[in-house]
Coordinates of C-alpha atoms in Angstrom, one line a residue:
X11 CA 74.9 34.7 65.1
X12 CA 77.6 32.3 66.6
X13 CA 79.9 30.0 64.8
X14 CA 81.5 27.9 65.9
X15 CA 84.9 30.1 64.6
X16 CA 84.5 31.4 68.2
X17 CA 86.2 29.0 70.1
X18 CA 89.3 29.7 68.8
X19 CA 90.2 32.7 69.9
X20 CA 91.7 31.7 73.1
X21 CA 94.4 29.0 73.1
X22 CA 95.0 26.2 76.0
X23 CA 98.1 27.5 76.7
X24 CA 96.6 30.5 78.4
X25 CA 94.2 28.3 80.7
X26 CA 97.9 27.8 81.9
X27 CA 97.7 30.2 85.1
X28 CA 101.7 30.7 85.4
X29 CA 101.8 31.6 82.6
X30 CA 98.6 34.4 81.9
X31 CA 100.1 35.6 84.8
X32 CA 103.1 36.4 83.6
X33 CA 101.7 38.1 81.0
X34 CA 98.8 40.5 82.8
X35 CA 102.5 41.5 84.7
X36 CA 103.7 43.0 82.0
X37 CA 101.2 44.2 80.3
X38 CA 100.0 45.6 83.3
X39 CA 96.5 43.8 82.1
X40 CA 94.2 41.8 84.1
X41 CA 92.1 38.5 82.5
X42 CA 88.7 37.8 83.1
X43 CA 86.4 34.4 82.0
X44 CA 82.4 34.0 82.6
X45 CA 81.1 29.9 82.5
X46 CA 77.9 30.8 81.2
X47 CA 76.7 26.9 82.0
X48 CA 77.9 27.2 85.7
X49 CA 77.6 31.4 85.7
X50 CA 80.7 31.6 87.1
X51 CA 82.2 34.5 87.3
X52 CA 86.1 34.8 87.8
X53 CA 89.0 37.5 87.9
X54 CA 92.9 37.4 87.5
X55 CA 95.1 39.0 90.6
X56 CA 95.4 41.6 88.6
X57 CA 92.0 41.8 87.3
X58 CA 90.9 42.6 91.1
X59 CA 94.0 44.5 91.5
X60 CA 92.2 47.8 89.1
X61 CA 89.2 47.2 91.2
X62 CA 90.8 47.6 94.4
X63 CA 89.0 44.7 96.0
X64 CA 90.4 41.9 97.9
X65 CA 92.3 39.3 96.7
X66 CA 89.7 36.7 97.6
X67 CA 86.9 38.4 95.7
X68 CA 84.9 36.0 94.3
X69 CA 83.4 38.2 91.8
X70 CA 79.9 38.3 89.6
X71 CA 77.9 38.9 86.4
X72 CA 75.5 41.8 88.5
X73 CA 78.5 42.7 91.1
X74 CA 80.7 42.7 88.6
X75 CA 78.7 45.0 85.9
X76 CA 77.9 47.7 88.8
X77 CA 81.3 48.9 89.0
X78 CA 81.1 50.3 85.7
X79 CA 80.1 54.0 86.3
X80 CA 76.4 54.2 86.7
X81 CA 74.9 55.8 83.0
X82 CA 76.0 55.6 79.5
X83 CA 79.4 53.2 80.5
X84 CA 77.1 51.2 82.4
X85 CA 74.0 51.0 79.6
X86 CA 76.8 50.4 77.3
X87 CA 78.9 47.7 78.5
X88 CA 75.6 46.1 79.4
X89 CA 74.3 46.3 75.6
X90 CA 77.6 44.6 74.3
X91 CA 78.0 42.1 77.3
X92 CA 74.2 40.9 76.1
X93 CA 75.4 40.9 72.2
X94 CA 78.2 39.0 73.4
X95 CA 76.3 36.5 74.9
X96 CA 73.5 36.3 72.6
X97 CA 75.3 36.7 69.0
X98 CA 79.0 35.8 69.5
X99 CA 79.9 39.8 68.5
X100 CA 83.7 40.8 70.3
X101 CA 83.8 44.2 71.7
X102 CA 86.7 46.1 72.6
X103 CA 85.5 50.1 74.6
X104 CA 86.6 51.6 77.2
X105 CA 84.1 52.8 80.2
X106 CA 84.2 54.7 83.4
X107 CA 84.4 52.5 86.8
X108 CA 84.2 53.2 90.4
X109 CA 86.4 50.5 92.3
X110 CA 85.1 49.3 95.4
X111 CA 87.5 52.1 97.3
X112 CA 85.0 54.6 95.7
X113 CA 87.8 56.0 93.3
X114 CA 87.1 56.4 89.3
X115 CA 89.8 54.7 87.1
X116 CA 88.7 54.7 83.0
X117 CA 89.4 51.1 82.2
X118 CA 89.2 49.0 78.6
X119 CA 87.6 46.1 78.6
X120 CA 87.6 43.6 75.5
X121 CA 85.3 39.9 75.3
X122 CA 85.1 36.7 73.7
X123 CA 82.8 34.6 73.3
X124 CA 83.0 30.9 73.2
X125 CA 80.4 28.5 71.3
X126 CA 80.4 25.3 71.3
X127 CA 77.8 24.4 68.3
X128 CA 76.6 27.9 67.3
X129 CA 76.0 28.4 71.1
X130 CA 77.3 30.8 73.3
X131 CA 79.0 28.8 76.5
X132 CA 81.6 31.3 78.0
X133 CA 83.1 35.1 77.7
X134 CA 86.4 35.4 78.7
X135 CA 88.5 39.0 77.8
X136 CA 91.4 41.2 79.3
X137 CA 91.2 44.4 81.8
X138 CA 93.0 46.9 81.3
X139 CA 93.6 50.3 83.3
X140 CA 93.7 53.0 80.9
X141 CA 93.5 56.1 83.6
X142 CA 96.8 58.1 83.0
X143 CA 96.6 57.6 79.3
X144 CA 92.5 58.7 78.7
X145 CA 93.7 61.5 81.4
X146 CA 97.1 62.9 79.1
X147 CA 94.2 62.5 75.9
X148 CA 91.6 64.9 77.9
X149 CA 94.0 67.2 78.5
X150 CA 96.0 67.2 74.3
X151 CA 92.6 67.7 72.6
X152 CA 91.5 70.5 75.8
X153 CA 95.2 71.9 74.8
X154 CA 93.7 71.6 71.0
X155 CA 89.8 73.3 71.6
X156 CA 92.1 76.1 73.7
X157 CA 94.8 77.2 70.7
X158 CA 91.5 76.8 67.8
X159 CA 89.5 78.9 70.6
X160 CA 92.0 81.2 70.3
X161 CA 93.4 80.9 66.8
X162 CA 90.1 81.0 65.6
X163 CA 89.1 84.4 67.7
X164 CA 92.2 86.5 68.4
X165 CA 92.6 89.9 67.6
X166 CA 95.5 89.3 67.2
X167 CA 96.8 87.7 63.7
X168 CA 97.7 85.0 64.1
X169 CA 98.8 81.5 61.6
X170 CA 100.6 78.6 60.6
X171 CA 103.5 78.4 59.2
X172 CA 105.5 75.4 56.8
X173 CA 109.4 75.5 57.6
X174 CA 109.1 77.4 53.5
X175 CA 107.2 79.9 54.5
X176 CA 103.7 79.3 53.2
X177 CA 100.9 80.5 54.9
X178 CA 99.3 76.7 56.1
X179 CA 96.6 78.3 57.7
X180 CA 95.4 81.8 58.7
X181 CA 92.9 83.4 60.9
X182 CA 90.5 86.5 60.5
X183 CA 92.3 89.1 63.0
X184 CA 95.3 88.6 59.7
X185 CA 93.3 88.8 57.2
X186 CA 91.8 92.8 59.1
X187 CA 95.5 93.4 59.4
X188 CA 96.7 92.6 55.8
X189 CA 93.8 93.2 54.2
X190 CA 94.2 89.4 51.9
X191 CA 91.5 87.2 52.0
X192 CA 92.5 84.0 53.8
X193 CA 91.9 82.0 49.9
X194 CA 94.5 84.8 48.5
X195 CA 97.1 84.1 52.1
X196 CA 96.9 79.8 51.3
X197 CA 98.7 80.7 47.7
X198 CA 101.3 82.8 48.8
X199 CA 104.8 82.8 50.5
X200 CA 104.7 84.8 53.9
X201 CA 107.5 87.0 51.8
X202 CA 105.1 88.4 49.2
X203 CA 103.6 90.4 52.0
X204 CA 106.7 91.0 53.3
X205 CA 108.2 94.9 53.1
X206 CA 111.1 94.3 50.4
X207 CA 113.7 96.4 53.2
X208 CA 112.6 93.9 55.9
X209 CA 112.5 90.5 53.9
X210 CA 116.0 89.7 55.9
X211 CA 115.1 90.5 59.2
X212 CA 115.3 87.6 61.6
X213 CA 117.4 85.2 59.1
X214 CA 119.7 84.7 61.8
X215 CA 116.8 83.6 63.7
X216 CA 114.9 81.5 61.7
X217 CA 118.7 79.0 60.5
X218 CA 119.0 78.9 65.2
X219 CA 115.3 77.4 65.0
X220 CA 115.4 74.9 61.9
X221 CA 118.9 73.1 63.2
X222 CA 117.8 73.4 66.8
X223 CA 119.0 76.2 68.7
X224 CA 116.7 78.9 69.7
X225 CA 112.6 77.8 70.2
X226 CA 110.9 81.4 69.0
X227 CA 111.6 85.3 69.2
X228 CA 110.6 88.2 68.1
X229 CA 111.1 90.9 66.1
X230 CA 109.8 94.2 64.6
X231 CA 108.7 94.1 60.7
X232 CA 106.6 95.8 58.2
X233 CA 104.5 93.9 56.0
X234 CA 102.3 95.0 53.2
X235 CA 98.7 95.9 52.9
X236 CA 96.7 94.1 50.7
X237 CA 96.7 97.8 49.4
X238 CA 100.7 98.7 49.0
X239 CA 100.2 101.0 52.1
X240 CA 103.2 99.7 54.9
X241 CA 101.7 98.2 58.6
X242 CA 104.3 98.2 61.7
X243 CA 104.2 94.7 63.7
X244 CA 105.6 92.8 66.0
X245 CA 106.3 89.0 65.0
X246 CA 107.3 86.6 67.2
X247 CA 107.7 83.6 65.5
X248 CA 107.1 79.5 67.9
X249 CA 108.1 76.6 66.1
X250 CA 106.6 73.5 66.6
X251 CA 108.8 70.5 66.4
X252 CA 107.7 66.8 66.6
X253 CA 108.6 64.1 69.6
X254 CA 112.0 63.2 67.9
X255 CA 112.3 67.3 68.2
X256 CA 112.3 67.2 64.3
X257 CA 110.7 70.5 62.8
X258 CA 107.9 70.8 61.6
X259 CA 106.2 74.0 61.3
X260 CA 105.9 77.6 62.8
X261 CA 103.5 79.1 64.8
X262 CA 103.4 83.5 63.6
X263 CA 101.7 86.3 66.2
X264 CA 101.4 89.6 64.5
X265 CA 100.3 92.6 66.3
X266 CA 99.3 95.8 64.1
X267 CA 101.9 98.5 66.4
X268 CA 101.4 100.5 63.7
X269 CA 99.3 103.2 65.1
X270 CA 102.0 103.2 68.2
X271 CA 104.5 103.8 66.0
X272 CA 103.0 106.7 64.2
X273 CA 102.7 107.9 68.1
X274 CA 106.7 107.5 68.3
X275 CA 107.6 109.6 65.2
X276 CA 104.9 112.8 66.1
X277 CA 107.2 112.7 69.4
X278 CA 110.2 111.5 68.3
X279 CA 109.7 115.2 65.9
X280 CA 108.0 117.3 68.6
X281 CA 110.9 116.1 70.8
X282 CA 113.6 117.6 68.6
X283 CA 111.2 120.8 67.5
X284 CA 111.4 121.4 71.3
X285 CA 114.4 120.5 71.7
X286 CA 115.9 123.2 68.9
X287 CA 113.2 125.9 71.0
X288 CA 115.2 124.8 74.0
X289 CA 119.2 125.6 71.8
X290 CA 117.5 129.1 70.6
X291 CA 116.3 129.9 74.6
X292 CA 119.9 128.9 75.6
X293 CA 121.8 131.2 73.5
X294 CA 119.2 133.5 74.2
X295 CA 120.0 133.9 77.7
X296 CA 123.8 133.6 76.5
X297 CA 123.2 136.5 74.2
X298 CA 121.3 138.5 76.8
X299 CA 123.5 137.8 79.4
X300 CA 126.6 138.7 78.4
X301 CA 124.9 141.9 76.2
X302 CA 123.1 143.1 79.4
X303 CA 125.9 142.5 81.8
X304 CA 127.9 145.5 80.1
X305 CA 124.9 148.3 80.4
X306 CA 124.3 146.7 83.9
X307 CA 127.9 147.8 84.8
X308 CA 128.2 151.1 83.0
X309 CA 125.0 152.1 84.2
X310 CA 126.2 151.0 88.2
X311 CA 129.5 153.2 87.3
X312 CA 127.9 156.2 86.4
X313 CA 125.3 155.7 89.8
X314 CA 128.5 155.5 91.7
X315 CA 130.5 158.5 89.7
X316 CA 127.3 160.6 90.2
X317 CA 127.8 159.8 94.1
X318 CA 130.9 161.1 94.4
X319 CA 130.6 164.0 91.6
X320 CA 127.0 165.2 93.2
X321 CA 127.2 163.8 96.8
X322 CA 123.7 166.0 96.8
X323 CA 122.1 163.4 94.8
X324 CA 121.0 160.6 97.3
X325 CA 118.5 162.7 98.4
X326 CA 116.6 162.7 96.0
X327 CA 113.6 159.9 96.6
X328 CA 114.5 158.5 93.5
X329 CA 117.9 157.9 93.9
X330 CA 117.8 154.3 96.8
X331 CA 114.8 153.1 94.0
X332 CA 117.2 153.9 91.1
X333 CA 120.5 152.5 92.8
X334 CA 118.3 149.1 94.3
X335 CA 116.8 148.7 90.6
X336 CA 120.4 148.9 89.1
X337 CA 121.1 146.4 91.9
X338 CA 118.7 143.8 91.2
X339 CA 119.7 144.3 87.4
X340 CA 123.2 143.0 87.5
X341 CA 121.5 140.4 89.9
X342 CA 119.0 139.7 87.7
X343 CA 121.7 139.1 84.7
X344 CA 124.4 137.0 87.6
X345 CA 121.5 134.7 87.9
X346 CA 120.5 134.3 83.6
X347 CA 124.3 133.9 83.4
X348 CA 124.1 130.7 85.7
X349 CA 120.8 129.7 84.3
X350 CA 122.7 129.8 80.3
X351 CA 125.3 127.9 82.0
X352 CA 122.1 125.1 83.1
X353 CA 122.0 123.0 79.1
X354 CA 120.1 120.2 81.4
X355 CA 118.0 121.3 84.6
X356 CA 120.3 118.8 87.7
X357 CA 117.4 118.7 90.7
X358 CA 120.8 118.8 93.2
X359 CA 121.1 122.0 91.9
X360 CA 117.7 123.2 93.4
X361 CA 118.3 125.2 96.7
X362 CA 115.7 126.2 99.3
X363 CA 114.2 129.7 98.5
X364 CA 112.2 132.0 100.7
X365 CA 109.2 133.0 98.6
X366 CA 108.7 136.0 100.8
X367 CA 112.0 137.8 100.1
X368 CA 112.4 136.7 96.5
X369 CA 109.0 138.5 96.1
X370 CA 109.7 141.1 97.6
X371 CA 113.1 141.3 96.3
X372 CA 110.7 142.2 92.7
X373 CA 108.7 144.7 93.6
X374 CA 112.0 146.5 94.5
X375 CA 113.2 146.2 91.6
X376 CA 109.9 146.2 89.5
X377 CA 109.4 149.9 92.0
X378 CA 109.3 152.7 89.6
X379 CA 106.6 150.4 87.2
X380 CA 104.7 149.7 90.2
X381 CA 104.4 154.1 91.6
X382 CA 103.4 155.4 87.1
X383 CA 100.5 152.4 87.7
X384 CA 99.4 153.3 91.1
X385 CA 99.6 149.7 91.7
X386 CA 97.7 148.4 94.8
X387 CA 99.7 144.9 96.0
X388 CA 97.9 143.0 98.9
X389 CA 100.8 140.2 100.2
X390 CA 100.2 137.5 101.9
X391 CA 103.1 135.3 102.4
X392 CA 104.3 133.5 105.9
X393 CA 107.7 134.8 106.0
X394 CA 109.3 130.8 106.8
X395 CA 107.8 130.1 103.4
X396 CA 110.5 127.9 101.3
X397 CA 110.0 126.2 97.6
X398 CA 112.8 124.7 95.7
X399 CA 113.4 126.5 92.5
X400 CA 116.7 127.6 91.2
X401 CA 117.5 131.5 92.5
X402 CA 116.4 132.9 88.3
X403 CA 114.4 130.8 87.4
X404 CA 112.8 132.1 90.6
X405 CA 113.3 135.5 90.2
X406 CA 112.1 135.3 86.7
X407 CA 109.1 133.4 87.4
X408 CA 107.8 136.5 90.0
X409 CA 108.7 139.4 87.9
X410 CA 107.1 137.7 84.4
X411 CA 103.4 137.7 86.4
X412 CA 104.3 140.7 88.3
X413 CA 104.6 142.3 85.2
X414 CA 102.4 141.3 83.8
X415 CA 99.7 142.1 85.8
X416 CA 101.0 145.7 84.9
X417 CA 101.2 145.4 81.6
X418 CA 97.3 144.3 80.5
X419 CA 95.6 146.8 83.7
X420 CA 92.3 147.8 82.5
X421 CA 92.1 151.5 81.2
X422 CA 91.8 154.0 83.9
X423 CA 91.0 151.1 86.5
X424 CA 94.1 151.3 88.9
X425 CA 95.9 147.7 89.0
X426 CA 95.3 145.4 92.0
X427 CA 97.3 142.4 93.0
X428 CA 97.4 140.0 95.4
X429 CA 99.5 137.8 96.4
X430 CA 99.1 134.1 98.2
X431 CA 101.3 131.5 99.5
X432 CA 99.8 128.3 101.3
X433 CA 100.9 124.2 101.7
X434 CA 99.4 121.5 100.1
X435 CA 100.0 118.5 100.5
X436 CA 103.7 118.1 99.0
X437 CA 103.9 121.9 97.3
X438 CA 103.6 125.3 98.0
X439 CA 100.7 126.8 96.0
X440 CA 101.5 130.5 94.5
X441 CA 98.8 132.4 93.8
X442 CA 99.4 136.0 92.1
X443 CA 95.7 137.0 91.1
X444 CA 95.4 140.4 88.8
X445 CA 91.6 143.0 88.4
X446 CA 93.3 143.7 84.1
X447 CA 91.8 142.7 81.4
X448 CA 91.4 138.7 81.9
X449 CA 92.1 136.3 79.3
X450 CA 89.5 134.5 77.0
X451 CA 90.5 131.1 77.8
X452 CA 87.6 129.4 75.5
X453 CA 90.0 130.5 72.7
X454 CA 93.2 131.3 73.5
X455 CA 93.4 128.7 76.7
X456 CA 95.1 125.4 74.9
X457 CA 98.1 128.3 73.3
X458 CA 97.7 130.4 75.8
X459 CA 101.4 128.7 77.4
X460 CA 102.7 129.1 73.2
X461 CA 106.2 130.9 72.5
X462 CA 105.1 134.3 70.2
X463 CA 101.3 133.5 70.8
X464 CA 99.3 137.0 72.3
X465 CA 96.7 138.1 73.4
X466 CA 96.0 141.9 74.3
X467 CA 97.4 144.9 72.3
X468 CA 100.6 146.3 74.2
X469 CA 103.6 147.5 72.3
X470 CA 105.9 145.6 75.3
X471 CA 103.8 142.5 74.0
X472 CA 106.4 139.5 72.6
X473 CA 104.9 136.7 72.7
X474 CA 107.9 135.5 75.0
X475 CA 106.7 136.1 79.1
X476 CA 104.5 133.0 79.7
X477 CA 105.9 130.1 77.5
X478 CA 109.5 131.3 79.7
X479 CA 107.7 130.6 83.1
X480 CA 105.8 127.9 82.0
X481 CA 109.3 126.1 80.3
X482 CA 110.8 127.2 84.3
X483 CA 107.7 126.2 86.5
X484 CA 108.3 123.0 84.6
X485 CA 112.1 122.2 84.7
X486 CA 111.2 122.8 89.2
X487 CA 109.3 120.4 88.8
X488 CA 106.5 122.4 89.8
X489 CA 103.2 123.3 87.7
X490 CA 100.8 126.0 86.6
X491 CA 96.9 126.9 85.8
X492 CA 94.8 129.7 85.0
X493 CA 91.7 131.0 85.5
X494 CA 90.5 134.3 84.4
X495 CA 87.2 136.0 83.5
X496 CA 87.4 138.8 80.1
X497 CA 87.1 142.3 81.9
X498 CA 87.4 140.6 85.8
X499 CA 91.3 139.7 85.8
X500 CA 93.3 136.9 86.3
X501 CA 94.4 134.2 88.5
X502 CA 97.8 132.4 88.4
X503 CA 98.4 129.7 90.2
X504 CA 101.7 128.0 90.4
X505 CA 102.8 124.5 92.5
X506 CA 105.9 124.9 93.8
X507 CA 108.1 121.7 95.5
X508 CA 108.1 122.2 99.6
X509 CA 111.0 120.4 101.2

């Protein structure tokens, strides 16, 4: 329905060209006018600038409509423009146009029909380039959509909190972590779910955030599950401010780390137990080295007296063996004394040791034991092979495996021990294989190297040997593996680092 009221929309001053140009440049908008009677369309210079056409460009209605992007934008402006002509309706909407240079722009187009005696005689309007603003708005909308998706579907707990600590919005994650429903959260304050002893944690940082001196902070806190249990969490808090910098609300991210915390506590407990066991072993080494030193020295002195008073005794075939055994005993005691001094092993203390030399020396130490048990020894170690170790540990490791192989031999079967060494990558692998009783690894494998674990009946079994050597091997950076078959024997594989 056309009315004459539309005629006064644009005053006569608007027709002043200079005034209109001043307005357009100040507001960065263009103007246009269609004389319906003569079908003449006029664009201001700024409107031409938006369309990226030359200043002498002469527009017409058909081509002007075709600047609008094909599809919903062109269809919509066509409908609105026809409605203005036919019914005198104004329009104000946003569209995409394709400029003469092929650029896509968001524009705001406003149209006001002028009517005379109920008939539309002209349509005037303004044209504004809103590309930058529209793109920024779309980016903001996209970010808000992404945040909503992150908030709603995050596996961690997320929430919006008022500046007073009231829950404003919570996601499914935090409901699952603390056991409360969304409705129960929104009726409470975060202090209700905070562990009593942690209520003051983070207060200083909160005040800094409220005063504008801090934007975010992270802290470990305990919260209370609805069932009363304690939940260990990492809280990340961000403050949101308005355009003036005034705080509006907080965004909280809460991660449940209870399982990690409990695991850390268990590890800490195990470390304490291990530390105490190490202290006991060090004390044990002190006692052994101190007490045995006097016995070893006494044996050495007796042998010397024996040689002096009974020179003929050295002709006995066992005398040199006894003398060597005592000498090795004293050396072992000295090594143990050195070990007792190592409260913490320094890698710089590791020496390059000849593996064949230490193996031969170990066999001399237990010569009596090998003779008494008719042990057959097969050694396959290159005389140039060296490993990184400390002497006392290497002595202990080799002697322990050799004595075990003899100690746990099969009844009425002479022990056969094969000792081999080979280099592999950065390691030297020492294997000690016996034909003894073997170990049921399915039954005892998990506790094979534990303290005081005994797997065979033997009067000298204490369950310490394998525990000690495993610790010694690992202390010098090595590893140990075992293969065994009950009734057939055992193979220990020791990985040493070499030069």
